[in-house]
Amino acid sequence: MNPTKPRCNFNSPSLFRSLTKPKSTQIQNINILFFIFIYLFIELMLSESVFCLLTEDLLIRILDRVNSDRKSLRLVCKEFHRVESTTRKTIRILRIEFLLGLLQKYCNIESLDLSVCPRIDDGAVSVLLSHGSVNWTRRIKRLVLSRATGLGYVGLEMLIRACPLLEAVDVSHCCGYGDREASALSCAVRLRELNMDKCLGVTDIGLAKIAVGCSKLESLSLKWCLEISDLGIDLLSKKCLELKFLDVSYLKVTSESLRSIASLLKLEVFIMVGCYLVDDVGLRFLEKGCPLLKAIDVSRCNCVSPSGLLSVISGHEGLEQMDARYCLSELSAPLINGLKNLNHLNIIRINGVRVSDFILQIIGTNCKSLVELGLSKCIGVTNMGIMQVVSGCGNLKTLDLTCCRSITDVAISTIANSCPNLACLKLESCDMVTEVGLYQLGLSCLMLEELDLTDCSGVNDIALKYISRCSELVRLKLGLCTNISDIGLAHIACNCTKLTELDLYRCVRIGDDGLAALATGCNKLTMLNLSYCNRMTDTGLKCISNLGELSDLELRAIPNITSIGIKAVAINCKRLANLDLKHCEKINDSGFWALAFYAQNLLQINMSYCNVSDHVLCLLMSNLKRLQDAKLVHLTNVTVQGLELALRSCCGRIKKVKLQSSLRFSISSEILETFNARGCKIRWD
Amino acid sequence: MAQEASSSTSSKTISLKTGDGEIFEIEASAAKQMKTVQRLIDDLGDDITIPLHNVFSKELPKIIEYYKKDITGEITKDFEAEFVKDLNDDEVKVLFLAANYLDANKLFEFLSQNIADRLESKSVEYVRKYFGVENDFTPEEESKLREERAWSFRGIKEDE
């Protein structure tokens, strides 16, 4: 039987065969209308994006490659939200209110950073770990708890025991940490990396627990753990044989420790800055030990002499990095000759040492693979010496000539012509450098990313015009360059569009016009220092507020800016994290009110000597939930009661406060004790 | 004789038939890069026309062009930029799905990166339209998620 064919074409005849039975005309018309609707509906379905065929694994492959804010992808639909939640690997939590909810959603995270989350303490951790199913800990490999001063050993142990796969922990700057916390850390059997910088209470006992418990340790940093002695280091060297990276800076260890450390056969990087009890005897132990040593740092070790350093070099021809800043007074001839054998040497930093043209010539002839040379504050650096070094080391990428005051344009021109790959050049206080040398720099060193011309009085607007040819510039320091003005700044703003850090400290001739040019040209700026630029007014500040990425802004002692400018910055610079308004006396309550309301990302603020009143200060301290560091010295309109109220409102969240010392005995001791108990430090000016 | 034989295997062409009935020729070495095709050749032999039901005559020439360049080792950044320059969003998507079907790894990685680049820093609405998905959150859920997103966390990719 032939069904009457409907007027339109589609692919499912069976569905409609039953409906096309001969009926009265009216019903047939209705049927036909019905078919038309169905047809249009199907058409609509098929014309939707072909990505209906997208499976989850394809979606993951695409989403993994999106670099920018992946968070916006979570809002697309429930499917995307679920996919993003299961594939997110790292998370850095800023607000404690969302902590529990977020951790329950993200069960596959491998790295958790709680260092900027305020109020993490034992109670918070026990809530996190007891609430419902604790899936989120099962894959965690890295925990960052730096500066989490509120967390004690109980909470720390709970957290570490809950994460079976833990490989890296960072508890640096938790100054109250001691042996009980070290014992908690030793529960992490798989631990490979541990950073305990500034855990001031850790002694040999704590270190021993870690050495015994975490035998797979590969990287350990113990800077400033002053209670540790040779005994602890000896045990460490016997138990943690996999160590590749060890930092014992500022510890009161002696040469005996180096005898133990020399037995660490896999050690590659050894840092001992400021170990003033270690001398050449200790370095001689290293000569035959640590066969894989690649980098050594003996900066600020007063008792080390060139012969000690020579022993280290003679034993390790594969050495790549040598740091001896501010410890040697001179380089002896044998040491210089010893450098000849180091064919892989990439980095030499000998700040503060006395050099000569001859020494620099030897370095230039023998260290051909040199990539970084640090001669900051060295005595005896002359044009001739520099020319000899750079003509031999054409691969130089970083050159530090801070305070090498004899350097002139001739040296700069030679540097420019010999080192086309130069990426970082530091010329702080090199007064004799002028636009002539910088012209060559702008011509030849087009890969230049960082340039420091602080306190170079020879830099003027024409020099800035030449420098602006280096369009890859990312960090530029022009502090104390009093001869530059808006014209020079406009050149930089025009061409250096990748600039993220700019320092114009005390550049008093910079005004609103220059800032307007900067705001249009360099929209990637994140750090800007305009302290003491006293020509600046609210107009300039309004232009600055257009820099959407700005996170660090220093505006010390600028007399003409008022609340109008600050309000614009507070509203528009959403990422503002660090603000310095010391001595800006014309800003009144309405400006600080705007900050309290809009600048929700502020981490640090300096309001010393500003005219804020009691209630606005209290509002500020209670509203800014991310504030961690506040400097509140000499607030003349704030009473003691007002200050106490403000401190109470941020207690437990904030980590550092600076107050004037005259108030030390006026503020109630109860508040001071609470602050101490919650891990917040008060500094007295 | 041996030399002739080896040259004939290297220049051997395989016939591919698309879903809409068109036939294209492709070199055997290029076909090796498309694992699905290679598997079909292994199963069916290499002298018959390989049917590809899910790839159509619009995409296949582009894919063949990519792999022609690949076997001579000429894929450069410029070629890749040129390759995607004139493609609109839909065409890239179709190519992406075809590359997935053909299991053509190199092209797949390249196109997934390209799509990710196109989505870089785009708004939520744009992403929805691009993938053709509907917003299935309730208004309350959505506002809660937005608040979370703004103030709660940052993912560390490189060095934050």
PDB file of C-alpha atoms in Angstrom, chain A residues 309-507:
ATOM      1  CA  LEU A 309      86.821  28.289  46.913  1.00  0.00           C
ATOM      2  CA  LEU A 310      89.635  26.946  44.788  1.00  0.00           C
ATOM      3  CA  SER A 311      89.354  23.552  46.514  1.00  0.00           C
ATOM      4  CA  VAL A 312      85.708  23.344  45.559  1.00  0.00           C
ATOM      5  CA  ILE A 313      86.418  24.292  41.970  1.00  0.00           C
ATOM      6  CA  SER A 314      89.319  21.885  41.527  1.00  0.00           C
ATOM      7  CA  GLY A 315      87.185  18.962  42.498  1.00  0.00           C
ATOM      8  CA  HIS A 316      84.237  19.765  40.298  1.00  0.00           C
ATOM      9  CA  GLU A 317      84.899  20.468  36.667  1.00  0.00           C
ATOM     10  CA  GLY A 318      81.214  20.205  35.879  1.00  0.00           C
ATOM     11  CA  LEU A 319      80.396  23.234  38.039  1.00  0.00           C
ATOM     12  CA  GLU A 320      77.786  25.472  36.421  1.00  0.00           C
ATOM     13  CA  GLN A 321      77.097  28.129  39.007  1.00  0.00           C
ATOM     14  CA  MET A 322      79.451  29.909  41.390  1.00  0.00           C
ATOM     15  CA  ASP A 323      78.193  32.476  43.911  1.00  0.00           C
ATOM     16  CA  ALA A 324      80.693  34.233  46.151  1.00  0.00           C
ATOM     17  CA  ARG A 325      79.054  37.550  46.854  1.00  0.00           C
ATOM     18  CA  TYR A 326      80.430  39.805  49.571  1.00  0.00           C
ATOM     19  CA  CYS A 327      82.775  37.253  51.046  1.00  0.00           C
ATOM     20  CA  LEU A 328      86.099  37.495  49.286  1.00  0.00           C
ATOM     21  CA  SER A 329      88.089  40.657  49.303  1.00  0.00           C
ATOM     22  CA  GLU A 330      90.183  39.616  46.350  1.00  0.00           C
ATOM     23  CA  LEU A 331      90.489  36.845  43.802  1.00  0.00           C
ATOM     24  CA  SER A 332      93.830  35.120  44.035  1.00  0.00           C
ATOM     25  CA  ALA A 333      95.841  34.069  40.990  1.00  0.00           C
ATOM     26  CA  PRO A 334      95.386  30.317  41.562  1.00  0.00           C
ATOM     27  CA  LEU A 335      91.620  30.824  41.796  1.00  0.00           C
ATOM     28  CA  ILE A 336      91.555  32.679  38.507  1.00  0.00           C
ATOM     29  CA  ASN A 337      93.613  29.982  36.871  1.00  0.00           C
ATOM     30  CA  GLY A 338      91.288  27.401  38.341  1.00  0.00           C
ATOM     31  CA  LEU A 339      88.407  28.978  36.439  1.00  0.00           C
ATOM     32  CA  LYS A 340      90.047  27.904  33.210  1.00  0.00           C
ATOM     33  CA  ASN A 341      89.000  24.300  33.710  1.00  0.00           C
ATOM     34  CA  LEU A 342      85.357  25.004  34.228  1.00  0.00           C
ATOM     35  CA  ASN A 343      83.984  24.624  30.751  1.00  0.00           C
ATOM     36  CA  HIS A 344      80.357  24.505  31.808  1.00  0.00           C
ATOM     37  CA  LEU A 345      80.383  27.548  34.023  1.00  0.00           C
ATOM     38  CA  ASN A 346      77.250  29.574  33.262  1.00  0.00           C
ATOM     39  CA  ILE A 347      76.840  31.866  36.236  1.00  0.00           C
ATOM     40  CA  ILE A 348      79.457  33.785  38.208  1.00  0.00           C
ATOM     41  CA  ARG A 349      78.440  36.242  40.899  1.00  0.00           C
ATOM     42  CA  ILE A 350      81.281  37.926  42.749  1.00  0.00           C
ATOM     43  CA  ASN A 351      79.656  41.060  44.092  1.00  0.00           C
ATOM     44  CA  GLY A 352      81.799  43.226  46.319  1.00  0.00           C
ATOM     45  CA  VAL A 353      85.127  41.696  45.395  1.00  0.00           C
ATOM     46  CA  ARG A 354      88.171  43.609  44.169  1.00  0.00           C
ATOM     47  CA  VAL A 355      88.842  42.812  40.531  1.00  0.00           C
ATOM     48  CA  SER A 356      91.249  44.077  37.953  1.00  0.00           C
ATOM     49  CA  ASP A 357      91.414  44.303  34.172  1.00  0.00           C
ATOM     50  CA  PHE A 358      93.642  41.257  34.141  1.00  0.00           C
ATOM     51  CA  ILE A 359      91.155  39.162  36.087  1.00  0.00           C
ATOM     52  CA  LEU A 360      88.307  40.208  33.850  1.00  0.00           C
ATOM     53  CA  GLN A 361      90.394  39.363  30.820  1.00  0.00           C
ATOM     54  CA  ILE A 362      90.993  35.830  32.153  1.00  0.00           C
ATOM     55  CA  ILE A 363      87.273  35.396  32.720  1.00  0.00           C
ATOM     56  CA  GLY A 364      86.577  36.617  29.198  1.00  0.00           C
ATOM     57  CA  THR A 365      89.080  34.217  27.669  1.00  0.00           C
ATOM     58  CA  ASN A 366      88.190  31.113  29.619  1.00  0.00           C
ATOM     59  CA  CYS A 367      84.558  31.193  30.565  1.00  0.00           C
ATOM     60  CA  LYS A 368      83.096  31.153  27.103  1.00  0.00           C
ATOM     61  CA  SER A 369      79.779  29.656  28.131  1.00  0.00           C
ATOM     62  CA  LEU A 370      79.057  32.411  30.640  1.00  0.00           C
ATOM     63  CA  VAL A 371      75.428  33.495  30.666  1.00  0.00           C
ATOM     64  CA  GLU A 372      75.308  35.583  33.834  1.00  0.00           C
ATOM     65  CA  LEU A 373      77.996  37.767  35.408  1.00  0.00           C
ATOM     66  CA  GLY A 374      77.479  39.673  38.655  1.00  0.00           C
ATOM     67  CA  LEU A 375      80.002  42.411  39.434  1.00  0.00           C
ATOM     68  CA  SER A 376      77.759  44.563  41.596  1.00  0.00           C
ATOM     69  CA  LYS A 377      79.743  46.845  43.926  1.00  0.00           C
ATOM     70  CA  CYS A 378      83.024  45.419  42.751  1.00  0.00           C
ATOM     71  CA  ILE A 379      86.072  47.649  43.116  1.00  0.00           C
ATOM     72  CA  GLY A 380      88.316  48.104  40.131  1.00  0.00           C
ATOM     73  CA  VAL A 381      85.832  47.585  37.306  1.00  0.00           C
ATOM     74  CA  THR A 382      86.939  49.758  34.404  1.00  0.00           C
ATOM     75  CA  ASN A 383      85.929  50.193  30.810  1.00  0.00           C
ATOM     76  CA  MET A 384      88.863  48.145  29.625  1.00  0.00           C
ATOM     77  CA  GLY A 385      88.019  45.253  31.927  1.00  0.00           C
ATOM     78  CA  ILE A 386      84.412  45.165  30.801  1.00  0.00           C
ATOM     79  CA  MET A 387      85.365  45.330  27.178  1.00  0.00           C
ATOM     80  CA  GLN A 388      87.651  42.361  27.616  1.00  0.00           C
ATOM     81  CA  VAL A 389      85.019  40.300  29.393  1.00  0.00           C
ATOM     82  CA  VAL A 390      82.208  40.904  26.945  1.00  0.00           C
ATOM     83  CA  SER A 391      84.286  40.404  23.856  1.00  0.00           C
ATOM     84  CA  GLY A 392      85.004  36.896  25.064  1.00  0.00           C
ATOM     85  CA  CYS A 393      81.575  36.085  26.486  1.00  0.00           C
ATOM     86  CA  GLY A 394      79.228  36.775  23.622  1.00  0.00           C
ATOM     87  CA  ASN A 395      76.418  34.696  25.115  1.00  0.00           C
ATOM     88  CA  LEU A 396      75.913  36.909  28.145  1.00  0.00           C
ATOM     89  CA  LYS A 397      72.277  37.379  29.039  1.00  0.00           C
ATOM     90  CA  THR A 398      72.567  38.999  32.454  1.00  0.00           C
ATOM     91  CA  LEU A 399      75.161  41.587  33.468  1.00  0.00           C
ATOM     92  CA  ASP A 400      75.086  43.328  36.839  1.00  0.00           C
ATOM     93  CA  LEU A 401      77.272  46.434  37.091  1.00  0.00           C
ATOM     94  CA  THR A 402      75.517  48.130  40.003  1.00  0.00           C
ATOM     95  CA  CYS A 403      77.730  50.836  41.533  1.00  0.00           C
ATOM     96  CA  CYS A 404      80.557  50.309  39.049  1.00  0.00           C
ATOM     97  CA  ARG A 405      80.943  54.034  38.832  1.00  0.00           C
ATOM     98  CA  SER A 406      83.871  54.147  36.449  1.00  0.00           C
ATOM     99  CA  ILE A 407      81.849  52.676  33.605  1.00  0.00           C
ATOM    100  CA  THR A 408      81.211  55.095  30.728  1.00  0.00           C
ATOM    101  CA  ASP A 409      79.502  55.048  27.361  1.00  0.00           C
ATOM    102  CA  VAL A 410      82.438  53.288  25.751  1.00  0.00           C
ATOM    103  CA  ALA A 411      81.841  50.178  27.830  1.00  0.00           C
ATOM    104  CA  ILE A 412      78.108  50.290  27.177  1.00  0.00           C
ATOM    105  CA  SER A 413      78.661  50.474  23.443  1.00  0.00           C
ATOM    106  CA  THR A 414      80.991  47.486  23.565  1.00  0.00           C
ATOM    107  CA  ILE A 415      78.501  45.528  25.635  1.00  0.00           C
ATOM    108  CA  ALA A 416      75.758  46.346  23.153  1.00  0.00           C
ATOM    109  CA  ASN A 417      77.819  45.263  20.181  1.00  0.00           C
ATOM    110  CA  SER A 418      79.221  42.077  21.698  1.00  0.00           C
ATOM    111  CA  CYS A 419      76.187  40.645  23.485  1.00  0.00           C
ATOM    112  CA  PRO A 420      73.161  40.706  21.224  1.00  0.00           C
ATOM    113  CA  ASN A 421      71.277  38.266  23.463  1.00  0.00           C
ATOM    114  CA  LEU A 422      71.469  40.526  26.495  1.00  0.00           C
ATOM    115  CA  ALA A 423      68.249  40.272  28.486  1.00  0.00           C
ATOM    116  CA  CYS A 424      69.074  41.992  31.793  1.00  0.00           C
ATOM    117  CA  LEU A 425      71.439  44.911  32.392  1.00  0.00           C
ATOM    118  CA  LYS A 426      71.836  46.573  35.776  1.00  0.00           C
ATOM    119  CA  LEU A 427      73.601  49.930  35.830  1.00  0.00           C
ATOM    120  CA  GLU A 428      72.445  51.437  39.098  1.00  0.00           C
ATOM    121  CA  SER A 429      74.573  54.443  40.092  1.00  0.00           C
ATOM    122  CA  CYS A 430      76.651  54.349  36.912  1.00  0.00           C
ATOM    123  CA  ASP A 431      76.605  58.148  36.689  1.00  0.00           C
ATOM    124  CA  MET A 432      78.709  58.520  33.592  1.00  0.00           C
ATOM    125  CA  VAL A 433      76.392  56.598  31.301  1.00  0.00           C
ATOM    126  CA  THR A 434      74.597  58.964  28.941  1.00  0.00           C
ATOM    127  CA  GLU A 435      72.442  58.815  25.847  1.00  0.00           C
ATOM    128  CA  VAL A 436      75.462  58.069  23.681  1.00  0.00           C
ATOM    129  CA  GLY A 437      75.984  54.620  25.176  1.00  0.00           C
ATOM    130  CA  LEU A 438      72.266  53.959  25.472  1.00  0.00           C
ATOM    131  CA  TYR A 439      71.871  54.726  21.785  1.00  0.00           C
ATOM    132  CA  GLN A 440      73.964  51.669  20.975  1.00  0.00           C
ATOM    133  CA  LEU A 441      71.991  49.617  23.463  1.00  0.00           C
ATOM    134  CA  GLY A 442      68.751  50.541  21.766  1.00  0.00           C
ATOM    135  CA  LEU A 443      70.199  49.579  18.384  1.00  0.00           C
ATOM    136  CA  SER A 444      71.731  46.219  19.153  1.00  0.00           C
ATOM    137  CA  CYS A 445      70.157  44.668  22.247  1.00  0.00           C
ATOM    138  CA  LEU A 446      66.630  44.229  21.054  1.00  0.00           C
ATOM    139  CA  MET A 447      65.999  41.241  23.346  1.00  0.00           C
ATOM    140  CA  LEU A 448      66.525  43.386  26.435  1.00  0.00           C
ATOM    141  CA  GLU A 449      63.853  42.678  29.053  1.00  0.00           C
ATOM    142  CA  GLU A 450      65.166  44.256  32.217  1.00  0.00           C
ATOM    143  CA  LEU A 451      67.076  47.521  32.566  1.00  0.00           C
ATOM    144  CA  ASP A 452      68.043  49.189  35.841  1.00  0.00           C
ATOM    145  CA  LEU A 453      69.158  52.810  35.531  1.00  0.00           C
ATOM    146  CA  THR A 454      68.402  53.877  39.108  1.00  0.00           C
ATOM    147  CA  ASP A 455      70.390  56.937  40.167  1.00  0.00           C
ATOM    148  CA  CYS A 456      71.988  57.388  36.734  1.00  0.00           C
ATOM    149  CA  SER A 457      71.961  61.143  36.464  1.00  0.00           C
ATOM    150  CA  GLY A 458      73.134  60.992  32.877  1.00  0.00           C
ATOM    151  CA  VAL A 459      69.821  59.576  31.705  1.00  0.00           C
ATOM    152  CA  ASN A 460      67.625  62.181  30.019  1.00  0.00           C
ATOM    153  CA  ASP A 461      64.682  62.268  27.617  1.00  0.00           C
ATOM    154  CA  ILE A 462      66.805  61.557  24.571  1.00  0.00           C
ATOM    155  CA  ALA A 463      68.270  58.510  26.322  1.00  0.00           C
ATOM    156  CA  LEU A 464      64.745  57.252  26.972  1.00  0.00           C
ATOM    157  CA  LYS A 465      63.915  57.721  23.313  1.00  0.00           C
ATOM    158  CA  TYR A 466      66.840  55.469  22.377  1.00  0.00           C
ATOM    159  CA  ILE A 467      65.998  52.892  25.037  1.00  0.00           C
ATOM    160  CA  SER A 468      62.405  52.696  23.885  1.00  0.00           C
ATOM    161  CA  ARG A 469      63.640  50.880  20.786  1.00  0.00           C
ATOM    162  CA  CYS A 470      63.969  47.812  22.993  1.00  0.00           C
ATOM    163  CA  SER A 471      60.363  46.853  22.597  1.00  0.00           C
ATOM    164  CA  GLU A 472      60.683  43.650  24.650  1.00  0.00           C
ATOM    165  CA  LEU A 473      61.337  45.629  27.853  1.00  0.00           C
ATOM    166  CA  VAL A 474      59.404  44.207  30.781  1.00  0.00           C
ATOM    167  CA  ARG A 475      61.061  45.799  33.853  1.00  0.00           C
ATOM    168  CA  LEU A 476      62.448  49.313  33.827  1.00  0.00           C
ATOM    169  CA  LYS A 477      63.888  51.158  36.809  1.00  0.00           C
ATOM    170  CA  LEU A 478      64.407  54.875  36.521  1.00  0.00           C
ATOM    171  CA  GLY A 479      64.360  55.831  40.188  1.00  0.00           C
ATOM    172  CA  LEU A 480      66.248  59.020  41.067  1.00  0.00           C
ATOM    173  CA  CYS A 481      66.741  59.906  37.386  1.00  0.00           C
ATOM    174  CA  THR A 482      65.854  63.514  37.974  1.00  0.00           C
ATOM    175  CA  ASN A 483      66.548  64.638  34.422  1.00  0.00           C
ATOM    176  CA  ILE A 484      63.725  62.753  32.754  1.00  0.00           C
ATOM    177  CA  SER A 485      60.371  64.338  32.057  1.00  0.00           C
ATOM    178  CA  ASP A 486      57.021  63.584  30.419  1.00  0.00           C
ATOM    179  CA  ILE A 487      58.569  63.714  26.950  1.00  0.00           C
ATOM    180  CA  GLY A 488      60.918  60.831  27.669  1.00  0.00           C
ATOM    181  CA  LEU A 489      58.182  58.854  29.401  1.00  0.00           C
ATOM    182  CA  ALA A 490      55.955  59.274  26.360  1.00  0.00           C
ATOM    183  CA  HIS A 491      58.617  57.619  24.187  1.00  0.00           C
ATOM    184  CA  ILE A 492      58.727  54.643  26.505  1.00  0.00           C
ATOM    185  CA  ALA A 493      54.943  54.459  26.654  1.00  0.00           C
ATOM    186  CA  CYS A 494      54.729  54.456  22.870  1.00  0.00           C
ATOM    187  CA  ASN A 495      57.074  51.600  22.114  1.00  0.00           C
ATOM    188  CA  CYS A 496      57.554  49.442  25.174  1.00  0.00           C
ATOM    189  CA  THR A 497      54.098  47.923  25.262  1.00  0.00           C
ATOM    190  CA  LYS A 498      55.153  44.816  27.175  1.00  0.00           C
ATOM    191  CA  LEU A 499      56.242  46.789  30.237  1.00  0.00           C
ATOM    192  CA  THR A 500      54.969  45.317  33.501  1.00  0.00           C
ATOM    193  CA  GLU A 501      57.166  47.025  36.131  1.00  0.00           C
ATOM    194  CA  LEU A 502      58.137  50.674  36.145  1.00  0.00           C
ATOM    195  CA  ASP A 503      59.967  52.513  38.902  1.00  0.00           C
ATOM    196  CA  LEU A 504      59.850  56.323  38.779  1.00  0.00           C
ATOM    197  CA  TYR A 505      60.837  56.964  42.395  1.00  0.00           C
ATOM    198  CA  ARG A 506      61.630  60.654  42.913  1.00  0.00           C
ATOM    199  CA  CYS A 507      61.471  61.459  39.190  1.00  0.00           C
TER     200      CYS A 507
END
